[in-house]
JSON list of C-alpha atoms in Angstrom, two decimals:
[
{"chain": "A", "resi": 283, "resn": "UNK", "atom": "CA", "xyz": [38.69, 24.15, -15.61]},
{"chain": "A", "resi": 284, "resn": "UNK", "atom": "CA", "xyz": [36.10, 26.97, -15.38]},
{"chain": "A", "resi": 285, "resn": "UNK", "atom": "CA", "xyz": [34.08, 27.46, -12.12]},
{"chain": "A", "resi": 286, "resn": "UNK", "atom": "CA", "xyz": [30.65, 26.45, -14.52]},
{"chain": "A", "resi": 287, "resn": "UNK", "atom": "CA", "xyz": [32.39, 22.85, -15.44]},
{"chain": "A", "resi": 288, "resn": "UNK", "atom": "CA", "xyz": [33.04, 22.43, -11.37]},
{"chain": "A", "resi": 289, "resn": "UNK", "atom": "CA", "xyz": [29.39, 22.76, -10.53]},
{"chain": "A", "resi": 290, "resn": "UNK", "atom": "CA", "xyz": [27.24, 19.48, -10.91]},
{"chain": "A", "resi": 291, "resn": "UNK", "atom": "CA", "xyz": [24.62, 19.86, -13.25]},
{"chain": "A", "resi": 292, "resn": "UNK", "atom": "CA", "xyz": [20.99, 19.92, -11.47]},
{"chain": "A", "resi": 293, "resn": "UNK", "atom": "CA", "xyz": [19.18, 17.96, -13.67]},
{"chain": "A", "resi": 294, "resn": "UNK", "atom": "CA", "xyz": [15.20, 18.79, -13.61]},
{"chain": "A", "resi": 295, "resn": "UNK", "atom": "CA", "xyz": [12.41, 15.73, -12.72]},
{"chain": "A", "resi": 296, "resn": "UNK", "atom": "CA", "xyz": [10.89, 14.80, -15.48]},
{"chain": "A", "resi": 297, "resn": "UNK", "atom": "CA", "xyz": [6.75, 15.90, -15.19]},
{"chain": "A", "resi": 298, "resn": "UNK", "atom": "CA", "xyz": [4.52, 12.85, -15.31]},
{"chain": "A", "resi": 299, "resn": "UNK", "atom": "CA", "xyz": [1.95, 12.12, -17.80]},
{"chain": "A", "resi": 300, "resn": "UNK", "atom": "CA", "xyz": [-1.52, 12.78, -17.11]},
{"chain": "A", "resi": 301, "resn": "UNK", "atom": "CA", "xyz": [-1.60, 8.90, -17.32]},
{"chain": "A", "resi": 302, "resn": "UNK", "atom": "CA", "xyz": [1.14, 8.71, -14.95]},
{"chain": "A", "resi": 303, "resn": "UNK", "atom": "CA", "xyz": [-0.74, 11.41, -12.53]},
{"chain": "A", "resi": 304, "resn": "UNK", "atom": "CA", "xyz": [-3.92, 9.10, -12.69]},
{"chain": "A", "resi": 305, "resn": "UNK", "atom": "CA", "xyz": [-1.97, 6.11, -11.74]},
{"chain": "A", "resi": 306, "resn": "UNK", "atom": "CA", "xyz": [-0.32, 7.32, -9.05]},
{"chain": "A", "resi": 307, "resn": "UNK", "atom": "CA", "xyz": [-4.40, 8.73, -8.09]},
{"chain": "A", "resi": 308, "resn": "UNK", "atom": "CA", "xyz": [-5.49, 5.13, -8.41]},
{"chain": "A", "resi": 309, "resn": "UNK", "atom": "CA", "xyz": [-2.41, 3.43, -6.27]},
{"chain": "A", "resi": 310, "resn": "UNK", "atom": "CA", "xyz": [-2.99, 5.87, -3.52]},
{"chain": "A", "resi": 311, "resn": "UNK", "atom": "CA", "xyz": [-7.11, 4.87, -3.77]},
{"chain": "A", "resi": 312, "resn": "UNK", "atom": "CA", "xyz": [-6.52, 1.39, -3.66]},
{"chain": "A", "resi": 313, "resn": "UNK", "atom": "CA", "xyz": [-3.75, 1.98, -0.65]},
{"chain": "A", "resi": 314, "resn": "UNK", "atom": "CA", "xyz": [-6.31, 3.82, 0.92]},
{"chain": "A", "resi": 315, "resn": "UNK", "atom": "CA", "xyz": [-9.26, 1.26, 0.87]},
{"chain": "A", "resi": 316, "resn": "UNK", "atom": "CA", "xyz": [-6.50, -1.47, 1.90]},
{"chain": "A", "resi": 317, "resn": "UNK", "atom": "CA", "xyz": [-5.69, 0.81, 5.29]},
{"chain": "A", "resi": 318, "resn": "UNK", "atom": "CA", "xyz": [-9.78, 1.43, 5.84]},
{"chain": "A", "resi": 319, "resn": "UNK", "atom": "CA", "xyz": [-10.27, -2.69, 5.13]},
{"chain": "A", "resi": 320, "resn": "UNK", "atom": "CA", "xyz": [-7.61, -3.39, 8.21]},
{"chain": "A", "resi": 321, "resn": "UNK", "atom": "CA", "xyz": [-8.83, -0.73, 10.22]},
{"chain": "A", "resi": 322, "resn": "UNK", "atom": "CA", "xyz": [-12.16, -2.21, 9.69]},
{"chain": "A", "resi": 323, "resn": "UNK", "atom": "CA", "xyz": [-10.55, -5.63, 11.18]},
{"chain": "A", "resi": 324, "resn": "UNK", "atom": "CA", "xyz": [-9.28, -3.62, 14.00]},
{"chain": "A", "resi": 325, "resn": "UNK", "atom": "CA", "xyz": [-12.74, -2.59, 14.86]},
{"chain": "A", "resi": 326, "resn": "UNK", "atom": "CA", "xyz": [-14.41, -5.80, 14.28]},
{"chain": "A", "resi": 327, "resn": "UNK", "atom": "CA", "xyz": [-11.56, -7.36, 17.00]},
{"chain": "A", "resi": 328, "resn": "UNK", "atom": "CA", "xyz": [-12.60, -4.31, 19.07]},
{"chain": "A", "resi": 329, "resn": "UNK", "atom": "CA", "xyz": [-16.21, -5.42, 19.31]},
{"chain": "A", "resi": 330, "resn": "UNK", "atom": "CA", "xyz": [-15.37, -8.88, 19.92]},
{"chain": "A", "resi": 331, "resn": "UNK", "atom": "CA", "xyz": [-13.19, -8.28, 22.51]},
{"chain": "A", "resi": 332, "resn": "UNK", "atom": "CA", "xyz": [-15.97, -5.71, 24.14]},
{"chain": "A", "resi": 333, "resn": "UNK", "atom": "CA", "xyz": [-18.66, -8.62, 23.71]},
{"chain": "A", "resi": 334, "resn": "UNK", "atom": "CA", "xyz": [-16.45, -11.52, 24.88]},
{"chain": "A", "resi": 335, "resn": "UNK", "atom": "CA", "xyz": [-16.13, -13.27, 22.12]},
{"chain": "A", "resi": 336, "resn": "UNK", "atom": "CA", "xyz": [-12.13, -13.67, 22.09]},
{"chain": "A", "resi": 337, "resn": "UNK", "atom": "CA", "xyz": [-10.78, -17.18, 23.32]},
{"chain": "A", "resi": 338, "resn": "UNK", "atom": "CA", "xyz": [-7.43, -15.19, 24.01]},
{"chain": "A", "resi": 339, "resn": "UNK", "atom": "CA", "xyz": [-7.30, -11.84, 24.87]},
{"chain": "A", "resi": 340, "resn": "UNK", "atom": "CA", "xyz": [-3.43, -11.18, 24.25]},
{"chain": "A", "resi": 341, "resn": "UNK", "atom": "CA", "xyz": [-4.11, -12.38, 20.63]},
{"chain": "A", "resi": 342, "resn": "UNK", "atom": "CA", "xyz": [-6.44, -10.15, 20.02]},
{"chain": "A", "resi": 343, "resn": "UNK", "atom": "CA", "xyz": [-5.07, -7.19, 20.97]},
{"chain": "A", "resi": 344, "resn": "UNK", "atom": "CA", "xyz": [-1.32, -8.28, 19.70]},
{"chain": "A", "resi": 345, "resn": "UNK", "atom": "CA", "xyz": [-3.09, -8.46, 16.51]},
{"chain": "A", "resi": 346, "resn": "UNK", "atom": "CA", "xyz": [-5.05, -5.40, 16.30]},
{"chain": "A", "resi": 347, "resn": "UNK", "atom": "CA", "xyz": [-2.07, -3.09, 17.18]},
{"chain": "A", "resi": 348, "resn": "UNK", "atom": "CA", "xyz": [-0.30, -5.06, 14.39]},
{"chain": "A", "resi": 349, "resn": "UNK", "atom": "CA", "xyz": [-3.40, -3.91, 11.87]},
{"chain": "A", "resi": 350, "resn": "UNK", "atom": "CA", "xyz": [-3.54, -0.48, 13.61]},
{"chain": "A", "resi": 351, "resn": "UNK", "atom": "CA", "xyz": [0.81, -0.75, 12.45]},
{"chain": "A", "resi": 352, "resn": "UNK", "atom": "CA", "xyz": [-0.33, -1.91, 9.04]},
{"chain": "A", "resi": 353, "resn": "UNK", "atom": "CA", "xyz": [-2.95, 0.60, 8.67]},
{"chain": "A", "resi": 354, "resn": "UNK", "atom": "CA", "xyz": [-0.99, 3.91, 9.84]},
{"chain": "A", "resi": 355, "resn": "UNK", "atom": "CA", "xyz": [1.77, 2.62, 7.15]},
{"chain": "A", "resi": 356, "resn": "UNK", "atom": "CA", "xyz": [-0.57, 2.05, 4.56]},
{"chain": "A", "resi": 357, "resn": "UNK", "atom": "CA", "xyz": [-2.26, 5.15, 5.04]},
{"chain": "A", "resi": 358, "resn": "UNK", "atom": "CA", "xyz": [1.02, 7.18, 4.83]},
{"chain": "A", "resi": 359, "resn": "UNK", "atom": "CA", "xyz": [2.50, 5.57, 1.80]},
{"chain": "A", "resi": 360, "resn": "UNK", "atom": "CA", "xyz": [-0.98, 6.35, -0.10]},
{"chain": "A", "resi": 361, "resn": "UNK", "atom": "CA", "xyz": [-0.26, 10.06, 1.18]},
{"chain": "A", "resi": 362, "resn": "UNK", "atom": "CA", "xyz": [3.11, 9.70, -0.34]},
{"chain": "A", "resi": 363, "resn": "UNK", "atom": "CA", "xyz": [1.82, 8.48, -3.30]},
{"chain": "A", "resi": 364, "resn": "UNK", "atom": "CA", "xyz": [-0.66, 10.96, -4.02]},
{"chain": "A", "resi": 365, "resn": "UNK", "atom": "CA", "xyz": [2.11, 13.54, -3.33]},
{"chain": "A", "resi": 366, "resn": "UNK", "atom": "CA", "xyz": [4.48, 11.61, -5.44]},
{"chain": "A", "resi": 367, "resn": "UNK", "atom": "CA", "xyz": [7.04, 10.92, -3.47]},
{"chain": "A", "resi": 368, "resn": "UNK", "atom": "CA", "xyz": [10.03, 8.65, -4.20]},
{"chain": "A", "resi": 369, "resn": "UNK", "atom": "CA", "xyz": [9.79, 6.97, -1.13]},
{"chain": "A", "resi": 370, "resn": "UNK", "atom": "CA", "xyz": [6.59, 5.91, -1.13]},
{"chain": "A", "resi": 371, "resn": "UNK", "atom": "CA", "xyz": [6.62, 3.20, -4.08]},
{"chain": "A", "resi": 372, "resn": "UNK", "atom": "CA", "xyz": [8.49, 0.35, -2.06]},
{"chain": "A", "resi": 373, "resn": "UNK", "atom": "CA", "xyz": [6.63, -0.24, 0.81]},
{"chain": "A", "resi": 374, "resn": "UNK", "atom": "CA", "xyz": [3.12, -0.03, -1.39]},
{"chain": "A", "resi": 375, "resn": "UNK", "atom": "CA", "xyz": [4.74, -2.94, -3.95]},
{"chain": "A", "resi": 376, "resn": "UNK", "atom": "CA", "xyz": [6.19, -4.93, -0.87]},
{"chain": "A", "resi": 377, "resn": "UNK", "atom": "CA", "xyz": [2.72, -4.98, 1.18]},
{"chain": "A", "resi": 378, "resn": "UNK", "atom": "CA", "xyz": [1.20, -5.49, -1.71]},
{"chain": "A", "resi": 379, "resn": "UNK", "atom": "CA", "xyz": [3.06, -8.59, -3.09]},
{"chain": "A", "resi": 380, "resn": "UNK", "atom": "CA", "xyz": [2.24, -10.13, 0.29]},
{"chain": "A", "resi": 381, "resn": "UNK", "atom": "CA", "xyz": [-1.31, -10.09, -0.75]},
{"chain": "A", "resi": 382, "resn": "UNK", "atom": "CA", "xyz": [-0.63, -12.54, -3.90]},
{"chain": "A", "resi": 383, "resn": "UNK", "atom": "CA", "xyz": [0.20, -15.02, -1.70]},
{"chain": "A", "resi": 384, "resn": "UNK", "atom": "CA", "xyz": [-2.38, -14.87, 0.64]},
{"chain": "A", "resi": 385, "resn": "UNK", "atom": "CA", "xyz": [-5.00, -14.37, -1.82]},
{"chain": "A", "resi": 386, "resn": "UNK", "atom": "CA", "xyz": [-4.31, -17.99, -3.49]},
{"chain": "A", "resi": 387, "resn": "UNK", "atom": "CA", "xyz": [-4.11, -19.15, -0.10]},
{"chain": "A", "resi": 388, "resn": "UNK", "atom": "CA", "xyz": [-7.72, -18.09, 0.78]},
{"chain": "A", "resi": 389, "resn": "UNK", "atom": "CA", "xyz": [-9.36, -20.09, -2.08]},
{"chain": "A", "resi": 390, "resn": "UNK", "atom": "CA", "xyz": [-8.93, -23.09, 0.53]},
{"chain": "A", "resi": 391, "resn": "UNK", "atom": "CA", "xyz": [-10.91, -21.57, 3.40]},
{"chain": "A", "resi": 392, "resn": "UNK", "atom": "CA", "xyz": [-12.61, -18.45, 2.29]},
{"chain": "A", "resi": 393, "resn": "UNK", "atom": "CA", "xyz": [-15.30, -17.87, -0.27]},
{"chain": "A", "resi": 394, "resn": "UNK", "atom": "CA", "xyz": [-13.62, -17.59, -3.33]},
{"chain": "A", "resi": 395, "resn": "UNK", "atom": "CA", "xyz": [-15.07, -13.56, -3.94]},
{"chain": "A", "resi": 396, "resn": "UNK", "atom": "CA", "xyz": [-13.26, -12.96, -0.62]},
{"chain": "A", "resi": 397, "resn": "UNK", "atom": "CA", "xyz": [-9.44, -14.85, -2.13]},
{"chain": "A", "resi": 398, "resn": "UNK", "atom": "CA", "xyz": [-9.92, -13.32, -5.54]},
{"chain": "A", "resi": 399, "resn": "UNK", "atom": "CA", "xyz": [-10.65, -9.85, -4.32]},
{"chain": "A", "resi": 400, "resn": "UNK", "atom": "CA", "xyz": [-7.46, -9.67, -2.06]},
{"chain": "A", "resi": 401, "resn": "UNK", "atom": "CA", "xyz": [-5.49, -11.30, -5.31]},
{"chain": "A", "resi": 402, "resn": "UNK", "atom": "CA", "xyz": [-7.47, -8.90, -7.78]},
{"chain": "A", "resi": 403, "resn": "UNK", "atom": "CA", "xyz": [-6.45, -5.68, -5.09]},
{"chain": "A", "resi": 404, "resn": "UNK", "atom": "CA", "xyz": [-2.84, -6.94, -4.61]},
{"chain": "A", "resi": 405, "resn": "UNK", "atom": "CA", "xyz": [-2.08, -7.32, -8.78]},
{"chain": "A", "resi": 406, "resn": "UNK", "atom": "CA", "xyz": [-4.05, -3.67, -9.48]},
{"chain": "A", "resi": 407, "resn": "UNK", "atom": "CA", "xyz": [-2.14, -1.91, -6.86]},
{"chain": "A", "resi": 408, "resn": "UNK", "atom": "CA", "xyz": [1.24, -3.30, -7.90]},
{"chain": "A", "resi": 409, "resn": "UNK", "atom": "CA", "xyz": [0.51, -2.73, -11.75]},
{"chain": "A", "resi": 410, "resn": "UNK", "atom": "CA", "xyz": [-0.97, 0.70, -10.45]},
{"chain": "A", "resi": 411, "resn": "UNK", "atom": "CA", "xyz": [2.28, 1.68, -8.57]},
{"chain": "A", "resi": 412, "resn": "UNK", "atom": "CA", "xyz": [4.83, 0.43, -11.55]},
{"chain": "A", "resi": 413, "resn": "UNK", "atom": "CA", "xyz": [2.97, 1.97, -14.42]},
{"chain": "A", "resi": 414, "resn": "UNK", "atom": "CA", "xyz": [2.91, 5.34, -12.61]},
{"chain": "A", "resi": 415, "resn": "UNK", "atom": "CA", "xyz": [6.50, 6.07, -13.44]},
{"chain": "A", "resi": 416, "resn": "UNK", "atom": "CA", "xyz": [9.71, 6.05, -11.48]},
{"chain": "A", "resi": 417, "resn": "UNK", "atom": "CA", "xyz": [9.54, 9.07, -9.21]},
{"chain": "A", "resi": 418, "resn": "UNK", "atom": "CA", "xyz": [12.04, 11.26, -8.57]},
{"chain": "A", "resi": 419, "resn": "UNK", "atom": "CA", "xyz": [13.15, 14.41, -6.89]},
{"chain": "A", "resi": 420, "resn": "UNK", "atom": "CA", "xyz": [15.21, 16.06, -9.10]},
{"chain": "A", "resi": 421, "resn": "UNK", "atom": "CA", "xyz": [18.72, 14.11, -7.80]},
{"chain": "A", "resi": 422, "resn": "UNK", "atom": "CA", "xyz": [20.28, 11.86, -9.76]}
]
């Protein structure tokens, strides 16, 4: 045994296609509008809680830190994505398959723009995220 067949090969990662680049582009977009639509919620809550609106304050405010959670995580995983990270693909396809559900669920008591534009958002990202490629760092 030579001291070259002890070493572990370093295998190289494999460059994405431009496809594969522009995917990844779009899955950290949509990401991204997903974080600014909670945040969004998180204001709205704000204001109603500044106006007195709220029927329980705790509520409110137990569920806008849980957006402000949602949104911060969001936020970061479209960073990783962008940067192609190989971390950042399960938590975007795990949020986002909570939005299939909850989509088909709005068509009872939302306008039915409003359910099919959280199901339309959660299928894009997902399809978005998979068809950019598996990505690695170099270790196999």
């Amino acid at each position: 045994m030579t001291s070259a067949d002890a070493a572990p090969e370093r295998t190289t990662p494999r460059q994405p296609t431009p496809r594969q680049l522009l995917l990844g582009q779009v899955a950290a977009g949509l990401l991204a509008l997903e974080a600014v639509i909670i945040a969004g919620f998180v204001v709205f809550y704000g204001y109603e809680v500044a106006i007195g609106e709220g029927q329980d304050l705790l509520i409110i405010i137990m569920s806008a830190v849980t957006m402000v959670v949602f949104a911060v995580g969001l936020g970061y995983t479209a960073r990783g994505l962008l940067r192609r990270h190989p971390r950042a693909q399960a938590p975007a396809i795990a949020f986002n398959f909570l939005l299939i559900p909850l989509g088909i669920a709005m068509f009872q008591f939302a306008p039915w723009w409003v359910a099919a534009g959280v199901l339309v958002l959660g299928v894009f990202t997902i399809a978005s995220v998979l068809l950019m490629g598996k990505l690695d760092d170099g270790r196999d």
